[in-house]
Tab-separated table of C-alpha atoms and ligand atoms in Angstrom:
chain	number	residue	atom	x	y	z
A	296	MET	CA	0.000	0.000	0.000
A	297	ALA	CA	1.006	3.556	-0.609
A	298	GLY	CA	1.180	4.367	3.073
A	299	ASN	CA	4.197	2.112	3.434
A	300	ALA	CA	5.568	2.899	-0.008
A	301	LYS	CA	9.274	2.318	-0.297
A	302	PRO	CA	11.221	5.377	-1.439
A	303	HIS	CA	11.371	4.255	-5.073
A	304	GLU	CA	7.771	3.016	-5.355
A	305	ARG	CA	5.162	5.146	-7.085
A	306	GLY	CA	2.366	5.149	-4.483
A	307	GLU	CA	-1.409	5.532	-4.894
A	308	TRP	CA	-4.138	7.760	-3.454
A	309	GLY	CA	-5.549	6.463	-0.184
A	310	SER	CA	-9.148	7.114	-1.219
A	311	ARG	CA	-11.179	8.613	-4.024
A	312	PHE	CA	-12.095	11.527	-1.792
A	313	GLY	CA	-8.389	12.101	-1.209
A	314	PHE	CA	-7.773	12.152	-4.950
A	315	VAL	CA	-10.596	14.600	-5.614
A	316	LEU	CA	-9.287	16.949	-2.927
A	317	ALA	CA	-5.707	16.738	-4.199
A	318	ALA	CA	-6.678	17.241	-7.848
A	319	ALA	CA	-9.070	20.037	-6.902
A	320	GLY	CA	-6.209	21.468	-4.869
A	321	SER	CA	-4.053	21.461	-7.977
A	322	ALA	CA	-6.774	23.140	-9.991
A	323	ILE	CA	-7.728	25.682	-7.338
A	324	GLY	CA	-4.984	28.248	-7.040
A	325	LEU	CA	-3.906	31.749	-7.898
A	326	GLY	CA	-5.786	31.113	-11.135
A	327	ASN	CA	-9.110	31.077	-9.281
A	328	ILE	CA	-8.619	33.703	-6.619
A	329	TRP	CA	-6.184	36.150	-8.191
A	330	ARG	CA	-6.612	35.682	-11.954
A	331	PHE	CA	-10.289	34.802	-12.385
A	332	PRO	CA	-11.672	37.954	-10.676
A	333	TYR	CA	-9.421	40.336	-12.585
A	334	VAL	CA	-10.056	38.685	-15.963
A	335	THR	CA	-13.808	38.707	-15.239
A	336	GLY	CA	-13.548	42.359	-14.207
A	337	GLN	CA	-11.743	43.262	-17.427
A	338	ASN	CA	-14.207	41.366	-19.585
A	339	GLY	CA	-17.426	42.865	-18.339
A	340	GLY	CA	-18.572	40.521	-15.556
A	341	ALA	CA	-21.605	38.266	-15.952
A	342	ALA	CA	-21.357	37.622	-19.714
A	343	PHE	CA	-17.774	36.457	-19.253
A	344	LEU	CA	-18.855	34.228	-16.401
A	345	ILE	CA	-21.350	32.443	-18.660
A	346	LEU	CA	-18.776	31.935	-21.423
A	347	TYR	CA	-16.312	30.636	-18.869
A	348	LEU	CA	-18.808	28.072	-17.598
A	349	LEU	CA	-19.412	26.888	-21.169
A	350	CYS	CA	-15.674	26.489	-21.783
A	351	VAL	CA	-15.274	24.438	-18.612
A	352	LEU	CA	-18.146	22.174	-19.571
A	353	LEU	CA	-17.478	21.680	-23.289
A	354	LEU	CA	-13.680	21.765	-23.393
A	355	GLY	CA	-12.391	21.477	-19.850
A	356	VAL	CA	-14.261	18.383	-18.748
A	357	PRO	CA	-13.476	16.273	-21.871
A	358	VAL	CA	-9.765	17.138	-21.778
A	359	MET	CA	-9.710	16.480	-18.028
A	360	VAL	CA	-11.211	13.014	-18.507
A	361	ALA	CA	-8.782	12.325	-21.373
A	362	GLU	CA	-5.783	13.237	-19.221
A	363	LEU	CA	-6.947	11.205	-16.233
A	364	THR	CA	-7.612	8.194	-18.461
A	365	ILE	CA	-4.188	8.342	-20.110
A	366	GLY	CA	-2.657	8.561	-16.640
A	367	ARG	CA	-4.543	5.745	-15.019
A	368	TYR	CA	-4.112	3.408	-17.974
A	369	SER	CA	-0.360	3.873	-18.177
A	370	ARG	CA	0.302	4.485	-14.463
A	371	ARG	CA	3.103	6.755	-15.502
A	372	ASN	CA	4.196	10.385	-15.649
A	373	PRO	CA	3.365	12.194	-18.941
A	374	VAL	CA	6.554	11.065	-20.730
A	375	GLY	CA	6.135	7.452	-19.672
A	376	ALA	CA	2.401	7.592	-20.409
A	377	PHE	CA	2.795	8.448	-24.099
A	378	ALA	CA	5.656	5.943	-24.363
A	379	THR	CA	3.441	3.222	-22.883
A	380	ILE	CA	0.528	3.820	-25.257
A	381	ARG	CA	2.558	4.499	-28.429
A	382	PRO	CA	6.079	3.144	-27.799
A	383	GLY	CA	8.866	4.626	-29.877
A	384	SER	CA	6.731	7.401	-31.355
A	385	TYR	CA	7.206	11.153	-31.343
A	386	TRP	CA	4.243	11.452	-28.968
A	387	THR	CA	6.665	11.108	-26.049
A	388	LEU	CA	7.723	14.635	-26.943
A	389	VAL	CA	4.315	15.837	-25.768
A	390	GLY	CA	5.206	14.358	-22.393
A	391	TYR	CA	8.552	16.166	-22.336
A	392	LEU	CA	6.772	19.368	-23.296
A	393	GLY	CA	4.495	18.891	-20.299
A	394	VAL	CA	7.381	18.301	-17.892
A	395	LEU	CA	9.145	21.412	-19.191
A	396	THR	CA	5.983	23.527	-19.049
A	397	GLY	CA	5.362	22.375	-15.479
A	398	VAL	CA	8.800	23.451	-14.266
A	399	CYS	CA	8.550	26.774	-16.097
A	400	ILE	CA	5.102	27.582	-14.684
A	401	LEU	CA	6.352	26.502	-11.244
A	402	SER	CA	9.231	28.985	-11.520
A	403	TYR	CA	7.129	32.146	-11.823
A	404	TYR	CA	3.989	30.903	-10.071
A	405	THR	CA	6.082	30.482	-6.905
A	406	VAL	CA	7.162	34.131	-7.201
A	407	MET	CA	3.524	35.266	-7.074
A	408	ALA	CA	2.798	32.783	-4.296
A	409	GLY	CA	5.680	34.295	-2.333
A	410	TYR	CA	4.064	37.764	-2.589
A	411	SER	CA	0.935	36.247	-1.222
A	412	ILE	CA	2.606	35.018	1.986
A	413	GLY	CA	4.375	38.362	2.270
A	414	TYR	CA	0.995	40.094	2.097
A	415	ILE	CA	-0.342	38.073	5.041
A	416	VAL	CA	2.099	39.860	7.328
A	417	LYS	CA	2.046	43.161	5.444
A	418	THR	CA	-1.737	43.403	5.778
A	419	LEU	CA	-1.782	42.269	9.384
A	420	ILE	CA	0.668	44.970	10.497
A	421	ASN	CA	-1.061	47.624	8.368
A	422	ASN	CA	2.058	48.341	6.353
A	423	GLN	CA	1.254	50.889	3.624
A	424	THR	CA	4.067	50.175	1.124
A	425	SER	CA	2.770	50.073	-2.459
A	426	PHE	CA	2.638	46.804	-4.406
A	427	GLU	CA	5.326	48.120	-6.773
A	428	SER	CA	7.835	48.931	-4.051
A	429	PHE	CA	7.046	45.648	-2.326
A	430	THR	CA	7.832	43.542	-5.412
A	431	ALA	CA	10.886	45.620	-6.335
A	432	ASN	CA	12.412	44.918	-2.919
A	433	THR	CA	14.629	41.878	-3.458
A	434	TRP	CA	15.246	41.549	0.297
A	435	LEU	CA	11.610	40.557	0.552
A	436	SER	CA	10.745	38.947	-2.756
A	437	ILE	CA	13.690	36.547	-3.021
A	438	PRO	CA	13.426	35.077	0.517
A	439	LEU	CA	9.643	34.749	0.102
A	440	PHE	CA	10.113	32.981	-3.233
A	441	LEU	CA	12.671	30.621	-1.675
A	442	ALA	CA	10.460	29.956	1.328
A	443	PHE	CA	7.495	29.038	-0.835
A	444	MET	CA	9.565	26.648	-2.930
A	445	VAL	CA	10.904	24.929	0.194
A	446	LEU	CA	7.377	24.603	1.571
A	447	THR	CA	6.300	22.916	-1.677
A	448	VAL	CA	9.286	20.577	-1.584
A	449	LEU	CA	8.516	19.511	1.976
A	450	VAL	CA	5.006	18.425	0.986
A	451	VAL	CA	5.898	16.676	-2.283
A	452	GLN	CA	8.788	14.900	-0.622
A	453	GLY	CA	6.272	13.074	1.570
A	454	GLY	CA	4.892	11.231	-1.466
A	455	ILE	CA	1.356	10.757	-2.728
A	456	LYS	CA	-0.696	9.592	0.210
A	457	ASP	CA	1.358	10.918	3.127
A	458	GLY	CA	2.412	14.144	1.451
A	459	ILE	CA	0.122	15.520	-1.235
A	460	GLU	CA	-3.136	13.855	-0.167
A	461	ARG	CA	-2.665	14.454	3.547
A	462	TRP	CA	-1.977	18.156	3.094
A	463	ALA	CA	-4.837	18.585	0.635
A	464	LYS	CA	-7.186	17.120	3.244
A	465	ILE	CA	-5.978	19.652	5.804
A	466	LEU	CA	-5.664	22.708	3.557
A	467	MET	CA	-8.726	22.508	1.308
A	468	PRO	CA	-11.379	22.600	4.065
A	469	ILE	CA	-9.587	25.572	5.686
A	470	LEU	CA	-9.674	27.315	2.326
A	471	LEU	CA	-13.396	26.766	1.901
A	472	LEU	CA	-14.152	27.972	5.414
A	473	LEU	CA	-12.050	31.140	5.025
A	474	LEU	CA	-13.739	31.862	1.730
A	475	VAL	CA	-17.238	31.576	3.196
A	476	VAL	CA	-16.376	33.891	6.102
A	477	LEU	CA	-14.883	36.493	3.757
A	478	ILE	CA	-17.850	36.349	1.381
A	479	ILE	CA	-20.288	36.997	4.222
A	480	ARG	CA	-18.231	40.065	5.180
A	481	SER	CA	-18.144	41.265	1.595
A	482	ILE	CA	-21.811	40.921	0.666
A	483	THR	CA	-22.978	42.587	3.869
A	484	LEU	CA	-21.038	45.778	3.138
A	485	PRO	CA	-23.335	48.703	2.323
A	486	GLY	CA	-23.597	49.116	-1.456
A	487	ALA	CA	-22.563	45.541	-2.248
A	488	GLY	CA	-25.641	45.041	-4.445
A	489	LYS	CA	-24.120	46.803	-7.450
A	490	GLY	CA	-21.295	44.284	-7.438
A	491	LEU	CA	-23.766	41.416	-7.511
A	492	THR	CA	-25.508	42.986	-10.506
A	493	PHE	CA	-22.210	43.353	-12.356
A	494	TYR	CA	-21.316	39.756	-11.615
A	495	PHE	CA	-24.653	38.046	-12.291
A	496	LYS	CA	-26.615	40.198	-14.761
A	497	PRO	CA	-25.112	39.564	-18.190
A	498	ASP	CA	-24.652	42.289	-20.771
A	499	PHE	CA	-23.866	40.425	-23.989
A	500	SER	CA	-23.169	43.602	-25.929
A	501	LYS	CA	-19.731	43.514	-24.277
A	502	VAL	CA	-18.812	40.064	-25.673
A	503	THR	CA	-16.149	40.049	-28.396
A	504	GLY	CA	-13.748	37.445	-29.784
A	505	LYS	CA	-11.299	38.534	-27.118
A	506	THR	CA	-13.761	37.685	-24.357
A	507	ILE	CA	-14.102	34.129	-25.663
A	508	LEU	CA	-10.333	33.787	-25.907
A	509	ALA	CA	-9.873	34.973	-22.357
A	510	ALA	CA	-12.527	32.538	-21.122
A	511	LEU	CA	-10.924	29.563	-22.839
A	512	GLY	CA	-7.392	30.339	-21.688
A	513	GLN	CA	-8.649	30.846	-18.161
A	514	ALA	CA	-10.480	27.503	-18.235
A	515	PHE	CA	-7.373	25.481	-19.193
A	516	PHE	CA	-5.126	27.256	-16.735
A	517	SER	CA	-7.595	27.033	-13.909
A	518	LEU	CA	-8.327	23.335	-14.410
A	519	SER	CA	-4.572	22.548	-14.567
A	520	LEU	CA	-4.931	21.101	-18.065
A	521	GLY	CA	-2.589	20.884	-21.015
A	522	MET	CA	0.674	19.801	-19.440
A	523	GLY	CA	0.001	16.406	-17.968
A	524	ALA	CA	-0.612	17.411	-14.354
A	525	MET	CA	-3.873	15.453	-14.539
A	526	ILE	CA	-2.122	12.585	-16.361
A	527	THR	CA	0.213	12.405	-13.383
A	528	TYR	CA	-2.542	12.690	-10.758
A	529	GLY	CA	-4.622	10.151	-12.700
A	530	SER	CA	-1.716	7.730	-12.642
A	531	TYR	CA	-2.151	7.338	-8.889
A	532	LEU	CA	-5.867	6.453	-9.241
A	533	SER	CA	-7.035	2.968	-8.496
A	534	LYS	CA	-8.687	0.862	-11.200
A	535	ARG	CA	-11.837	0.791	-9.099
A	536	ASP	CA	-12.313	4.540	-9.385
A	537	ASN	CA	-14.764	6.199	-11.702
A	538	ILE	CA	-12.668	8.542	-13.841
A	539	VAL	CA	-15.563	10.494	-15.298
A	540	THR	CA	-17.302	11.404	-12.063
A	541	SER	CA	-13.966	12.084	-10.355
A	542	GLY	CA	-13.015	14.463	-13.166
A	543	CYS	CA	-16.413	16.165	-12.984
A	544	TYR	CA	-16.044	16.679	-9.229
A	545	VAL	CA	-12.666	18.300	-9.734
A	546	ALA	CA	-14.006	20.615	-12.442
A	547	PHE	CA	-17.032	21.398	-10.293
A	548	PHE	CA	-15.018	22.335	-7.192
A	549	ASP	CA	-12.579	24.380	-9.230
A	550	THR	CA	-15.406	26.330	-10.812
A	551	LEU	CA	-17.237	26.715	-7.520
A	552	ILE	CA	-14.190	28.277	-5.879
A	553	ALA	CA	-13.613	30.636	-8.821
A	554	VAL	CA	-17.251	31.742	-8.723
A	555	MET	CA	-17.011	32.194	-4.957
A	556	ALA	CA	-13.831	34.265	-5.329
A	557	GLY	CA	-15.792	36.614	-7.594
A	558	LEU	CA	-18.550	36.733	-5.019
A	559	LEU	CA	-15.989	37.822	-2.463
A	560	ILE	CA	-14.326	40.441	-4.609
A	561	PHE	CA	-16.987	42.216	-6.700
A	562	PRO	CA	-19.442	43.199	-3.946
A	563	ALA	CA	-16.574	44.662	-1.894
A	564	LEU	CA	-15.134	46.382	-4.940
A	565	PHE	CA	-18.400	48.085	-5.878
A	566	ALA	CA	-19.198	48.896	-2.260
A	567	MET	CA	-16.000	50.965	-2.250
A	568	GLY	CA	-16.715	52.500	-5.646
A	569	LEU	CA	-13.542	51.033	-7.165
A	570	ASP	CA	-12.871	49.986	-10.752
A	571	PRO	CA	-13.316	46.261	-11.585
A	572	SER	CA	-11.110	46.448	-14.686
A	573	GLU	CA	-7.898	47.248	-12.822
A	574	GLY	CA	-6.099	44.185	-14.277
A	575	PRO	CA	-3.473	41.906	-12.694
A	576	GLY	CA	-3.032	44.221	-9.723
A	577	LEU	CA	-6.667	43.836	-8.681
A	578	VAL	CA	-6.073	41.553	-5.736
A	579	PHE	CA	-2.818	43.093	-4.511
A	580	LYS	CA	-3.616	46.771	-5.082
A	581	VAL	CA	-7.364	47.180	-4.812
A	582	LEU	CA	-8.235	44.715	-2.073
A	583	PRO	CA	-5.841	46.233	0.509
A	584	LYS	CA	-7.725	49.517	0.059
A	585	ILE	CA	-10.921	47.731	0.924
A	586	PHE	CA	-9.364	46.027	3.932
A	587	ALA	CA	-7.990	49.339	5.151
A	588	SER	CA	-11.458	50.875	5.180
A	589	ILE	CA	-13.384	48.304	7.190
A	590	PRO	CA	-13.072	47.840	10.937
A	591	GLY	CA	-10.775	44.922	11.716
A	592	GLY	CA	-9.830	44.923	8.044
A	593	ASN	CA	-6.247	43.978	8.716
A	594	VAL	CA	-7.319	40.649	10.189
A	595	VAL	CA	-9.830	40.002	7.386
A	596	GLY	CA	-7.135	40.959	4.872
A	597	ALA	CA	-4.540	38.703	6.421
A	598	GLY	CA	-7.164	35.937	6.271
A	599	PHE	CA	-7.620	36.579	2.580
A	600	PHE	CA	-3.916	36.359	1.783
A	601	LEU	CA	-3.642	33.247	3.915
A	602	LEU	CA	-6.397	31.779	1.742
A	603	LEU	CA	-4.532	32.775	-1.403
A	604	SER	CA	-1.301	31.209	-0.106
A	605	ILE	CA	-3.000	27.925	0.764
A	606	ALA	CA	-4.614	27.747	-2.666
A	607	ALA	CA	-1.266	28.483	-4.300
A	608	LEU	CA	0.511	25.802	-2.284
A	609	THR	CA	-1.757	22.953	-3.374
A	610	SER	CA	-1.094	24.105	-6.972
A	611	THR	CA	2.698	24.437	-6.768
A	612	ILE	CA	2.622	20.917	-5.319
A	613	SER	CA	1.146	19.583	-8.569
A	614	LEU	CA	3.515	21.619	-10.726
A	615	LEU	CA	6.481	20.130	-8.882
A	616	GLU	CA	4.995	16.622	-8.884
A	617	VAL	CA	4.970	16.227	-12.691
A	618	ALA	CA	8.732	16.526	-13.177
A	619	THR	CA	9.298	14.580	-9.961
A	620	ALA	CA	7.153	11.681	-11.185
A	621	PHE	CA	9.101	11.731	-14.452
A	622	LEU	CA	12.439	11.377	-12.653
A	623	VAL	CA	11.100	8.730	-10.261
A	624	ASP	CA	9.459	6.594	-12.986
A	625	GLU	CA	11.851	6.973	-15.885
A	626	LYS	CA	15.210	7.619	-14.244
A	627	HIS	CA	14.521	5.615	-11.069
A	628	TRP	CA	15.640	8.450	-8.832
A	629	LEU	CA	14.658	8.499	-5.196
A	630	ARG	CA	11.708	10.825	-4.676
A	631	ARG	CA	13.595	12.983	-2.197
A	632	ARG	CA	16.443	13.610	-4.615
A	633	ALA	CA	14.138	14.237	-7.567
A	634	VAL	CA	12.079	16.791	-5.645
A	635	TRP	CA	15.054	18.858	-4.516
A	636	ILE	CA	16.723	18.867	-7.926
A	637	VAL	CA	13.536	19.935	-9.746
A	638	ALA	CA	12.978	22.658	-7.143
A	639	LEU	CA	16.536	23.878	-7.657
A	640	VAL	CA	15.944	24.132	-11.407
A	641	GLY	CA	12.685	25.979	-10.687
A	642	LEU	CA	14.519	28.415	-8.418
A	643	CYS	CA	17.172	29.200	-11.043
A	644	LEU	CA	14.531	29.668	-13.741
A	645	GLY	CA	12.439	31.788	-11.402
A	646	LEU	CA	15.210	34.202	-10.489
A	647	PRO	CA	14.804	36.420	-13.581
A	648	SER	CA	11.047	36.463	-12.861
A	649	VAL	CA	11.565	37.701	-9.284
A	650	LEU	CA	13.938	40.369	-10.520
A	651	SER	CA	11.585	41.445	-13.306
A	652	GLN	CA	9.056	43.018	-10.956
A	653	GLY	CA	10.850	46.310	-10.565
A	654	ALA	CA	14.245	45.254	-9.172
A	655	VAL	CA	16.141	45.020	-12.472
A	656	SER	CA	14.890	47.512	-14.994
A	657	TRP	CA	15.722	45.722	-18.268
A	658	LEU	CA	13.999	42.545	-17.077
A	659	SER	CA	11.019	44.660	-16.049
A	660	ASN	CA	10.661	46.267	-19.478
A	661	LEU	CA	11.125	43.679	-22.186
A	662	PRO	CA	9.975	44.226	-25.765
A	663	LEU	CA	8.067	40.930	-25.570
A	664	PRO	CA	4.460	39.907	-25.020
A	665	GLY	CA	3.749	40.094	-21.318
A	666	GLY	CA	5.883	43.204	-20.832
A	667	ASP	CA	8.316	41.889	-18.225
A	668	PHE	CA	10.078	38.552	-17.791
A	669	LEU	CA	7.428	37.088	-15.498
A	670	GLY	CA	4.664	38.277	-17.812
A	671	PHE	CA	6.474	36.756	-20.775
A	672	MET	CA	6.857	33.382	-19.054
A	673	ASP	CA	3.156	33.464	-18.228
A	674	TRP	CA	2.257	34.319	-21.814
A	675	LEU	CA	4.519	31.654	-23.303
A	676	PHE	CA	3.775	28.786	-20.926
A	677	ALA	CA	0.313	29.433	-19.497
A	678	ASN	CA	-1.238	30.785	-22.696
A	679	ILE	CA	0.620	29.156	-25.572
A	680	MET	CA	2.081	25.921	-24.213
A	681	LEU	CA	-1.036	24.850	-22.299
A	682	ALA	CA	-3.161	25.392	-25.390
A	683	VAL	CA	-0.670	23.500	-27.563
A	684	GLY	CA	-0.555	20.744	-24.941
A	685	ALA	CA	-4.341	20.480	-24.668
A	686	PHE	CA	-4.598	20.372	-28.463
A	687	LEU	CA	-2.047	17.559	-28.739
A	688	ILE	CA	-3.583	15.628	-25.863
A	689	SER	CA	-7.060	15.694	-27.392
A	690	VAL	CA	-5.719	14.730	-30.824
A	691	PHE	CA	-3.688	11.926	-29.304
A	692	PHE	CA	-6.603	10.649	-27.277
A	693	ALA	CA	-9.276	10.772	-29.964
A	694	TRP	CA	-7.311	10.109	-33.177
A	695	ILE	CA	-4.264	8.066	-32.184
A	696	TRP	CA	-5.217	6.031	-29.129
A	697	ARG	CA	-8.888	6.199	-30.162
A	698	LEU	CA	-11.920	5.941	-27.982
A	699	ASN	CA	-12.434	2.218	-28.623
A	700	ALA	CA	-9.223	1.434	-26.801
A	701	ALA	CA	-9.497	4.197	-24.252
A	702	ALA	CA	-13.107	3.374	-23.397
A	703	ALA	CA	-12.046	0.040	-21.915
A	704	GLU	CA	-10.084	1.989	-19.335
A	705	ILE	CA	-12.951	4.370	-18.589
A	706	LEU	CA	-15.533	1.593	-18.409
A	707	GLU	CA	-13.514	-0.036	-15.681
A	708	GLY	CA	-14.957	1.730	-12.655
A	709	TYR	CA	-17.753	3.318	-14.711
A	710	PRO	CA	-19.858	0.908	-16.785
A	711	GLY	CA	-22.407	3.678	-17.456
A	712	PHE	CA	-19.922	5.543	-19.668
A	713	GLN	CA	-21.328	3.859	-22.792
A	714	ARG	CA	-24.234	6.314	-22.859
A	715	PHE	CA	-22.005	9.388	-23.160
A	716	SER	CA	-19.204	7.965	-25.240
A	717	VAL	CA	-20.428	9.352	-28.578
A	718	VAL	CA	-20.761	12.933	-27.349
A	719	PHE	CA	-17.451	12.623	-25.578
A	720	ASP	CA	-15.768	11.331	-28.733
A	721	ILE	CA	-17.158	14.126	-30.906
A	722	LEU	CA	-16.050	16.784	-28.432
A	723	LEU	CA	-12.501	15.455	-28.284
A	724	LYS	CA	-12.177	14.597	-31.952
A	725	PHE	CA	-13.504	17.755	-33.536
A	726	PHE	CA	-14.691	20.407	-31.150
A	727	CYS	CA	-11.703	20.731	-28.799
A	728	PRO	CA	-8.939	20.659	-31.435
A	729	ALA	CA	-10.801	23.099	-33.677
A	730	VAL	CA	-11.562	25.607	-30.940
A	731	ILE	CA	-7.994	25.446	-29.612
A	732	LEU	CA	-6.536	25.994	-33.084
A	733	VAL	CA	-8.656	29.094	-33.479
A	734	LEU	CA	-7.502	30.254	-30.044
A	735	LEU	CA	-3.838	29.779	-30.958
A	736	PHE	CA	-4.303	31.551	-34.259
A	737	PHE	CA	-5.724	34.602	-32.542
A	738	LEU	CA	-3.145	34.503	-29.775
A	739	PHE	CA	-0.382	34.760	-32.359
A	740	LYS	CA	-2.236	37.316	-34.391
A	741	GLY	CA	-2.405	39.447	-31.291
A	742	VAL	CA	1.376	39.454	-31.166
A	743	LEU	CA	2.395	39.655	-34.786
B	1081	LIG	N1	-4.673	25.516	-11.859
B	1081	LIG	C1	-3.798	26.266	-11.020
B	1081	LIG	C2	-4.450	27.602	-10.723
B	1081	LIG	O1	-5.561	27.823	-11.070
B	1081	LIG	C3	-2.434	26.432	-11.597
B	1081	LIG	C4	-1.827	25.131	-11.979
B	1081	LIG	C5	-1.374	24.166	-11.144
B	1081	LIG	C6	-1.686	24.626	-13.273
B	1081	LIG	N2	-0.956	23.091	-11.869
B	1081	LIG	C7	-1.129	23.351	-13.166
B	1081	LIG	C8	-2.000	25.145	-14.511
B	1081	LIG	C9	-0.903	22.578	-14.291
B	1081	LIG	C10	-1.756	24.376	-15.629
B	1081	LIG	C11	-1.233	23.110	-15.533
B	1081	LIG	O2	-3.857	28.465	-10.133
């Protein structure tokens, strides 16, 4: 059993509930609480929310199930998974792409996560330093970045059941509880009603091609799709588990938390008469103003950043786990060694990102999409590579492996799948690849 796993054994989730929490933990992160509200704010509120829900349902869920199935069938990391299903083919490269993307996202995601722990203390002690001077201060940002990486390592080092699953079971309920408390505070502020209108009453005249693009990109990033994180998490599933319902639970919780994050932020924002389209700084610049103006706001604010840090931690765990699983499975490294080495690579790669937030001026002003080094990494890996990855994964699943073969794996644990298999096949064969190609086309057009 996984609980007594020897250092070089793979391990397995202790229960299905444990898996759902861990995978939801991977999905729920800065993407839900920091990114989702600001993207929704920039794209006009309710109409964006509806498009986002459609993207999750029609593209997110099928790709999620495809990834989990590939993982559970092969019981391997992304590289090993493609090699198991199509030995000796170029498809293994998709696995390598995933491992690389994971480490690269880890490198800058941890920088942002570090800010979030810094803000717990900053808000608690009512420190008024601006976000810009905070991030430009390397005496703060580098140690925070390091600390967050070490925290991630300590969890992943513990393995699947005793590390990742155990911490997800502790952290996720705390996150939900904090979120509920903060929402109650937010919607009872005087004037909160306007925020609810903005968030729930759609105005479709604001929808453009760009809105759809933003919704799709947000869906992949938020569900942790396109780089094999779910292949890896699926590889620790037991054959008794129902992949489809497990995947739906994960997508459901991820979406629920994103929607709740909006419910926390928009009422407060409108109650204070602030602008919802502030952009990436929304959570770090606008929210502190709100916290400063309510009694006991420093404690509420510290609670919020604690929530953000917890959500980020369960996500960095999954980003680190992909490359770790690769080294453990394919290179037969001990888990402990693999984890530290991958983290070290992540730290080196992340250094230019930390320095690009004001500390080093040329890194902060690059003539590239994204504007600064961190922004560029986010553009390249979160926008482009995840879309490319999701495209290749759906093509591989539906055209190369084919549903006939894959369905055997899904049916094990879920005999009822037969009823949905046609719709599922059509979505993965035609709909997902086509929509993603259009997305990529427009992403590049935006740059060129
Ligand atoms: N989904 C996480 C978030 O919303 C980020 C994340 C973790 C991720 N692991 C991933 C994104 C794998 C893409 C792929 O913050």
